[in-house]
mmCIF file of C-alpha atoms and ligand atoms in Angstrom:
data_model
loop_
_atom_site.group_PDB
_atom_site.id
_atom_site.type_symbol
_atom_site.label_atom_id
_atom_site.label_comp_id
_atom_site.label_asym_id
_atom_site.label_seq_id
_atom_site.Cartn_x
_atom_site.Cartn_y
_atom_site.Cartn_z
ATOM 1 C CA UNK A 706 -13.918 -2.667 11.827
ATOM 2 C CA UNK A 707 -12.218 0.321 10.673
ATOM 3 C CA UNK A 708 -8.697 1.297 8.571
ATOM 4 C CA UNK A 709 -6.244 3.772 9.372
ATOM 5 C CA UNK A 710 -3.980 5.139 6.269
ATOM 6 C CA UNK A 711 -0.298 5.924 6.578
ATOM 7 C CA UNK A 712 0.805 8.244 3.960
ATOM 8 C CA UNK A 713 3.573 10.665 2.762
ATOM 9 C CA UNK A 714 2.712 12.193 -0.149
ATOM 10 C CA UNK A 715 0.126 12.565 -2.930
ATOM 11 C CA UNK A 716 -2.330 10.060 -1.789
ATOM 12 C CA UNK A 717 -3.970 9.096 -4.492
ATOM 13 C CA UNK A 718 -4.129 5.238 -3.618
ATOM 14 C CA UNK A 719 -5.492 6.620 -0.079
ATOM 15 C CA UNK A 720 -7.944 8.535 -1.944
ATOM 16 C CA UNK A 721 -9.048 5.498 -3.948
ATOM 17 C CA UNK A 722 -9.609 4.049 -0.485
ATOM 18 C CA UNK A 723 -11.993 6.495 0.343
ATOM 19 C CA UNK A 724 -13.651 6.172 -3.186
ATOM 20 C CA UNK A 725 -14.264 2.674 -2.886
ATOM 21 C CA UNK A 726 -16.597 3.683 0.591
ATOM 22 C CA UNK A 727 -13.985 2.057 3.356
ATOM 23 C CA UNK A 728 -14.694 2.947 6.640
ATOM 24 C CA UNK A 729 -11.691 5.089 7.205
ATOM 25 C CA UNK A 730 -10.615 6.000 11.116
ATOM 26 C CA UNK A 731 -7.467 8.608 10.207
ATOM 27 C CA UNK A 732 -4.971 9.512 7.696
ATOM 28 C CA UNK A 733 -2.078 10.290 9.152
ATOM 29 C CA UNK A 734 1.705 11.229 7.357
ATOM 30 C CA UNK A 735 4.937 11.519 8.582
ATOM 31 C CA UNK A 736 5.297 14.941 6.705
ATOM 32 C CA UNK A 737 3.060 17.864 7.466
ATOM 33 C CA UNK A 738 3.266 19.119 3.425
ATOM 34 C CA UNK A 739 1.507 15.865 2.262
ATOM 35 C CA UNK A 740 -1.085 16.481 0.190
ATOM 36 C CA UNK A 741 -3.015 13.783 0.669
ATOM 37 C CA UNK A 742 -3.697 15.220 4.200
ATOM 38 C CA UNK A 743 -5.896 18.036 2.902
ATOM 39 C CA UNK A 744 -7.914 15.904 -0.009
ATOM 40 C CA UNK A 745 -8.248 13.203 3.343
ATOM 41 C CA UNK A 746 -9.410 16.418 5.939
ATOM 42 C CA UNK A 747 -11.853 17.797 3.145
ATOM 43 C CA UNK A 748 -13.659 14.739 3.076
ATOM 44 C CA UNK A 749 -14.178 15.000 6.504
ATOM 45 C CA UNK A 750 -11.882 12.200 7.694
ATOM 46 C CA UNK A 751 -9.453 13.045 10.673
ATOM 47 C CA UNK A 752 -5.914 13.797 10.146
ATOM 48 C CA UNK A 753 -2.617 13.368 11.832
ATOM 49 C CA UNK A 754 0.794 14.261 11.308
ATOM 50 C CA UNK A 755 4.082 12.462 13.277
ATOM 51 C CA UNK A 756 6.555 14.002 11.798
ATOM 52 C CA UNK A 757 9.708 11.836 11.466
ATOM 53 C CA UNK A 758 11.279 14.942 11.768
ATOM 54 C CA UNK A 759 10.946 15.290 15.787
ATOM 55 C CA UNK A 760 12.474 12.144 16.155
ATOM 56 C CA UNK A 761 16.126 11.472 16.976
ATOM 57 C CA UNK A 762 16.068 7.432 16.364
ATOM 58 C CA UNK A 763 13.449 5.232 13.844
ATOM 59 C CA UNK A 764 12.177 3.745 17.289
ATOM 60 C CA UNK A 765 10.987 6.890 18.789
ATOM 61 C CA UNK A 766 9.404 7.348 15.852
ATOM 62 C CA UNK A 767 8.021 4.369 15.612
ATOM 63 C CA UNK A 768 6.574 4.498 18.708
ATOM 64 C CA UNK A 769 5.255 7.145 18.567
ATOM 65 C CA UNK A 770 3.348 6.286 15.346
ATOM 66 C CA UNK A 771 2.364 3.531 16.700
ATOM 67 C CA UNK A 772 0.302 5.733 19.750
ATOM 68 C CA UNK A 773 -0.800 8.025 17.381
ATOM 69 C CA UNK A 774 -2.275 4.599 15.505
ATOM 70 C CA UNK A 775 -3.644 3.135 18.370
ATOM 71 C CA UNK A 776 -5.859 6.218 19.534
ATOM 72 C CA UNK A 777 -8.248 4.897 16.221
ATOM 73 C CA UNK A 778 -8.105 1.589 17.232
ATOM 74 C CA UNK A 779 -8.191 -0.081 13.952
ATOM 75 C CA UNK A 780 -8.460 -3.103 12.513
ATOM 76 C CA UNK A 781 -6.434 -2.837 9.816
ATOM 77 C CA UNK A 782 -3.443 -0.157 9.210
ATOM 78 C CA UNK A 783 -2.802 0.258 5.058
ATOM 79 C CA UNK A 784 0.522 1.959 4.108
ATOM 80 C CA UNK A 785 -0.204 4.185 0.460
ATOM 81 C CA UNK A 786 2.820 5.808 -0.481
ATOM 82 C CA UNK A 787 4.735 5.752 2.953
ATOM 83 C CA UNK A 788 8.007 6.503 2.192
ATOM 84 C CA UNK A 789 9.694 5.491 5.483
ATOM 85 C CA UNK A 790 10.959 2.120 6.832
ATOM 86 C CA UNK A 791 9.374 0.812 9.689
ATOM 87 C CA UNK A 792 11.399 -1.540 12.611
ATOM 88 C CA UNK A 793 11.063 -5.174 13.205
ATOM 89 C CA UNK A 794 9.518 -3.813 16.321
ATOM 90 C CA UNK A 795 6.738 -1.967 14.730
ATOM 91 C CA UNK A 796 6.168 -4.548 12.118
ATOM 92 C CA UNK A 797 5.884 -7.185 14.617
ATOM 93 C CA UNK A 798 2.985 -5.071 16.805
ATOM 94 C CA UNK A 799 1.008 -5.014 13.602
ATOM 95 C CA UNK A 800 1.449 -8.229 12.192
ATOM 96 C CA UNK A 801 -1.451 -9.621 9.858
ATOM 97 C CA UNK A 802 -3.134 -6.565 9.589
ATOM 98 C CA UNK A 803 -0.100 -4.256 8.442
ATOM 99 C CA UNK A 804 -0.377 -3.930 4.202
ATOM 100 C CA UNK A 805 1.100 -2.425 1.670
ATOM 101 C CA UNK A 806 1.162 -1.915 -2.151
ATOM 102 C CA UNK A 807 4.280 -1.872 -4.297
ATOM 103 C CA UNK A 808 4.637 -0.624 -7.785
ATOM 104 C CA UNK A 809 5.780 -3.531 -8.931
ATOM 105 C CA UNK A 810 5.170 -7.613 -9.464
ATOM 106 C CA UNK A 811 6.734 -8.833 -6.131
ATOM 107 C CA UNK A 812 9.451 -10.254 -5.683
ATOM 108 C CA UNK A 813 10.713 -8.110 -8.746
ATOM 109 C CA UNK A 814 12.217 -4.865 -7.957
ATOM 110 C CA UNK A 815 11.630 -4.406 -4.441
ATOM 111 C CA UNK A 816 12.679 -0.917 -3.424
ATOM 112 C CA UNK A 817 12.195 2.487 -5.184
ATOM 113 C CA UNK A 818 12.661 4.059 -8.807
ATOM 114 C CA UNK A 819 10.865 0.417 -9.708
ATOM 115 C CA UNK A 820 9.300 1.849 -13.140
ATOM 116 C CA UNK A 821 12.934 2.953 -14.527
ATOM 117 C CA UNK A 822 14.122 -0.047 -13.351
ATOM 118 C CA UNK A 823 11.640 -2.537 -15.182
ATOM 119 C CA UNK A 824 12.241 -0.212 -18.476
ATOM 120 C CA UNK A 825 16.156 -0.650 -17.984
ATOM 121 C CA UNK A 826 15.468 -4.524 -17.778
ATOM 122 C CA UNK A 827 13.271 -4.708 -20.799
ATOM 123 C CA UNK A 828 10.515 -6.206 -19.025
ATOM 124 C CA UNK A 829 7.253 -6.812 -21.153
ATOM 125 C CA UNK A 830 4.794 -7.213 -18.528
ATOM 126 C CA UNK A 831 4.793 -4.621 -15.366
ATOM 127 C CA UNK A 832 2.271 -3.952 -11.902
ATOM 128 C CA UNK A 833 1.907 -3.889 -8.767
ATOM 129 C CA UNK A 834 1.617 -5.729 -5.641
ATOM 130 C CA UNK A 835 -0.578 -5.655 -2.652
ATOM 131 C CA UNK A 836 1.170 -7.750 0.585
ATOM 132 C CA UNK A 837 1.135 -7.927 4.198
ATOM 133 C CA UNK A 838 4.351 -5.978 5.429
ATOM 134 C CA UNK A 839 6.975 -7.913 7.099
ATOM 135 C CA UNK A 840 10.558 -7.529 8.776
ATOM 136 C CA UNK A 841 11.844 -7.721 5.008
ATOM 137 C CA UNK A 842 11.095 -4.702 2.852
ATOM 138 C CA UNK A 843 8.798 -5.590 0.259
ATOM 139 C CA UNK A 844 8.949 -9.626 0.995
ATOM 140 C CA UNK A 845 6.348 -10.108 2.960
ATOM 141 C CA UNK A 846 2.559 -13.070 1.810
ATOM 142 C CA UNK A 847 1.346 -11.198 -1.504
ATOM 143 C CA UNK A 848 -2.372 -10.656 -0.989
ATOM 144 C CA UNK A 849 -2.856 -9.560 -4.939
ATOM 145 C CA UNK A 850 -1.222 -8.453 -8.007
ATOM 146 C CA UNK A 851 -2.382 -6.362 -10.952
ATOM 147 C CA UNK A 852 -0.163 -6.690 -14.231
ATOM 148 C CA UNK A 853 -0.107 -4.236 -17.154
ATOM 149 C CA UNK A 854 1.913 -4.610 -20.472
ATOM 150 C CA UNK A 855 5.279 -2.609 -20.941
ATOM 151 C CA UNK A 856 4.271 -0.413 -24.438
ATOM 152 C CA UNK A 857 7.470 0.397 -27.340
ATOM 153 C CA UNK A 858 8.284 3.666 -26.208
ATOM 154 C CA UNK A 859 7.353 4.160 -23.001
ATOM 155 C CA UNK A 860 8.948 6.301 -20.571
ATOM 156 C CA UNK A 861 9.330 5.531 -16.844
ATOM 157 C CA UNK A 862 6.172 7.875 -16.480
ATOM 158 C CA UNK A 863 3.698 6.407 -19.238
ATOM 159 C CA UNK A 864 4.386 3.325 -16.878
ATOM 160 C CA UNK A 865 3.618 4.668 -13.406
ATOM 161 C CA UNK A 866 0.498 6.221 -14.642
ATOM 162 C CA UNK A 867 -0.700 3.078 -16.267
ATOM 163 C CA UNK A 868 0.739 1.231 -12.679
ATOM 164 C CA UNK A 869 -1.164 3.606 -10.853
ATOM 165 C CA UNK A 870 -4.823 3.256 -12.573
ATOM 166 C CA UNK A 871 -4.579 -0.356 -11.385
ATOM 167 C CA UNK A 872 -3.072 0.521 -7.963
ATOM 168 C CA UNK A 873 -5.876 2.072 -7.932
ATOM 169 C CA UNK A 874 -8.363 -0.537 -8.403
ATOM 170 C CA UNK A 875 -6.201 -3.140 -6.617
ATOM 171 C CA UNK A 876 -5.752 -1.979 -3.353
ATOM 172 C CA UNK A 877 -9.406 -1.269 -2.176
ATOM 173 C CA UNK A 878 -10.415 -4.734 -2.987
ATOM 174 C CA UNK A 879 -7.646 -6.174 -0.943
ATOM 175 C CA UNK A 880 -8.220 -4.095 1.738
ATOM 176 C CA UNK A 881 -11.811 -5.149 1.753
ATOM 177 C CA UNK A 882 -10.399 -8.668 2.336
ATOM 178 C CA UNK A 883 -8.647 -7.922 5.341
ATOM 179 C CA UNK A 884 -11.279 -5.958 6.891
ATOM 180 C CA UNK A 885 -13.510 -8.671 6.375
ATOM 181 C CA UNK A 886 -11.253 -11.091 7.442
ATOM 182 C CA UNK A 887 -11.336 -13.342 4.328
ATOM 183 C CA UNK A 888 -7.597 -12.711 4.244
ATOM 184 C CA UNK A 889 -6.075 -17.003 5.414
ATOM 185 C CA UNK A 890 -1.990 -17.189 5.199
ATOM 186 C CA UNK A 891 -0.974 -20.992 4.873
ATOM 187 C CA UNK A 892 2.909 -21.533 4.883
ATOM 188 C CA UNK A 893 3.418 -17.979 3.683
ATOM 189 C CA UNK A 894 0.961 -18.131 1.045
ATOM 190 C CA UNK A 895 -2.303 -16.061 0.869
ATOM 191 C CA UNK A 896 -5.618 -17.668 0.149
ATOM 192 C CA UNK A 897 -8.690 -15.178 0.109
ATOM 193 C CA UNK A 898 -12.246 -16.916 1.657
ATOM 194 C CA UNK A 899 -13.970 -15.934 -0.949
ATOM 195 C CA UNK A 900 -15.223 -18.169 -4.084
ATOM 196 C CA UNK A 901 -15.750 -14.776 -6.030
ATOM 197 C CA UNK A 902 -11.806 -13.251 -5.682
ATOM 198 C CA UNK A 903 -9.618 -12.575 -7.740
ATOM 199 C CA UNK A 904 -6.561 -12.229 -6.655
ATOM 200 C CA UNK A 905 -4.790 -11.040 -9.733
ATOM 201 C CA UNK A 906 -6.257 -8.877 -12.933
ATOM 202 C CA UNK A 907 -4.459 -8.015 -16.209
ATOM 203 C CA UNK A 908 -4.877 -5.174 -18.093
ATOM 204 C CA UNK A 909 -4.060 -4.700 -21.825
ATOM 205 C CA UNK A 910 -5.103 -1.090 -21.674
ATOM 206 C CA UNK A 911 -2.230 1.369 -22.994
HETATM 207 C C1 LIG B 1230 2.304 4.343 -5.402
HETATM 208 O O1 LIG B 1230 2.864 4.078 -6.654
HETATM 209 C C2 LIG B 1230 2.489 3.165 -4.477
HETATM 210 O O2 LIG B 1230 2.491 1.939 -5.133
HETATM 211 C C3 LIG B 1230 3.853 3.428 -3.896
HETATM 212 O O3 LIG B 1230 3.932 4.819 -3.745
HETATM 213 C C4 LIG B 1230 3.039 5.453 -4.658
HETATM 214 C C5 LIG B 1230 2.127 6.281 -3.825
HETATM 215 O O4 LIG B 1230 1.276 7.082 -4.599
HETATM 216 N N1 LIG B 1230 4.035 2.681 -2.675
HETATM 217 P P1 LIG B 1230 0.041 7.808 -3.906
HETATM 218 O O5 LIG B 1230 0.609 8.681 -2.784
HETATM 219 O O6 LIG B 1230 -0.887 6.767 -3.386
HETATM 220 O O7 LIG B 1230 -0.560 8.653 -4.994
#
């Protein structure tokens, strides 16, 4: 049972990953400045970059992400902070072990710039969302959710950091699950097997 980690940037929910003791099989980003890739390669764990870059069509590059993925053999493949869309193709080869987390609480604000976006909306509770990736972006069985509370005053970046500590916290536990296979869909819905999990958690921590 191991995890590979798809990345593009920072990596900070990949480096919780590591935190929480996962056994992690690569790290690998689609761009070579990622700095995730050097916190991930001083820890020991190998690295990989397929740069989208190289690529004249999101199939090639899917493919050959895909190869580049298959040479660890994992179990389960976790997306943290990768900033590219994948095809129906892709998505279909991975299915039920492909996850991601969204800064957000599913099905609001799919997409990007999702802080600003719950400010402009006045929103009083905000979080995130763990789920199993499907053709849809950001649609697919939600695996776990975190919620915070939207503070007087807050700017779009008060929020993401407050997001982010339970990102954080989130997405190791449900990645646990799937490793372990506790992780049942029924009818679209997620049930953990597990009489100890929690799939959501609140936080009232500014
Ligand atoms: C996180 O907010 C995650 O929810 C979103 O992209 C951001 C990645 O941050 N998908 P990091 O690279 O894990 O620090």
């Amino acid at each position: 049972m191991s995890l590979v980690i798809l990345i593009s940037g920072r990596g900070s929910n990949m480096q919780a990953i590591l935190d929480a003791g996962l056994p992690v099989a690569a790290v690998i980003s689609n761009r070579p400045d990622a700095a995730g890739l050097g916190i991930a390669a001083a820890r020991g764990i190998k690295t990989a970059v397929v740069a989208h870059k190289g690529y004249a069509t999101r199939e090639e590059f899917d493919a050959a992400l895909a190869a580049e993925i298959a040479r660890h053999a994992p179990t389960v493949v976790a997306l943290a902070g990768f900033m590219r869309i994948l095809t129906p193709g892709f998505v279909g080869q991975h299915a039920g072990r492909l996850v991601n987390i969204h800064p957000s609480l599913l099905p609001a604000f799919t997409g990007l710039d999702t802080h600003e976006r719950a400010l402009a909306a006045g929103v009083k509770v905000h979080g995130c969302t763990v789920h199993l990736v499907t053709a849809e972006l950001d649609h697919g069985p939600i695996i776990a959710q975190a919620a915070v509370p939207v503070l007087p005053g807050d700017t779009a970046d008060a929020l993401a950091a407050r997001v982010l500590r339970q990102e954080h916290l989130l997405y190791p536990r449900a990645v646990r699950w799937l490793l372990e296979e506790k992780v049942v869909i029924e009818s679209g819905i997620v049930r953990i097997k597990d009489a100890n999990a929690h799939q959501y958690s609140f936080s009232d921590r500014p």
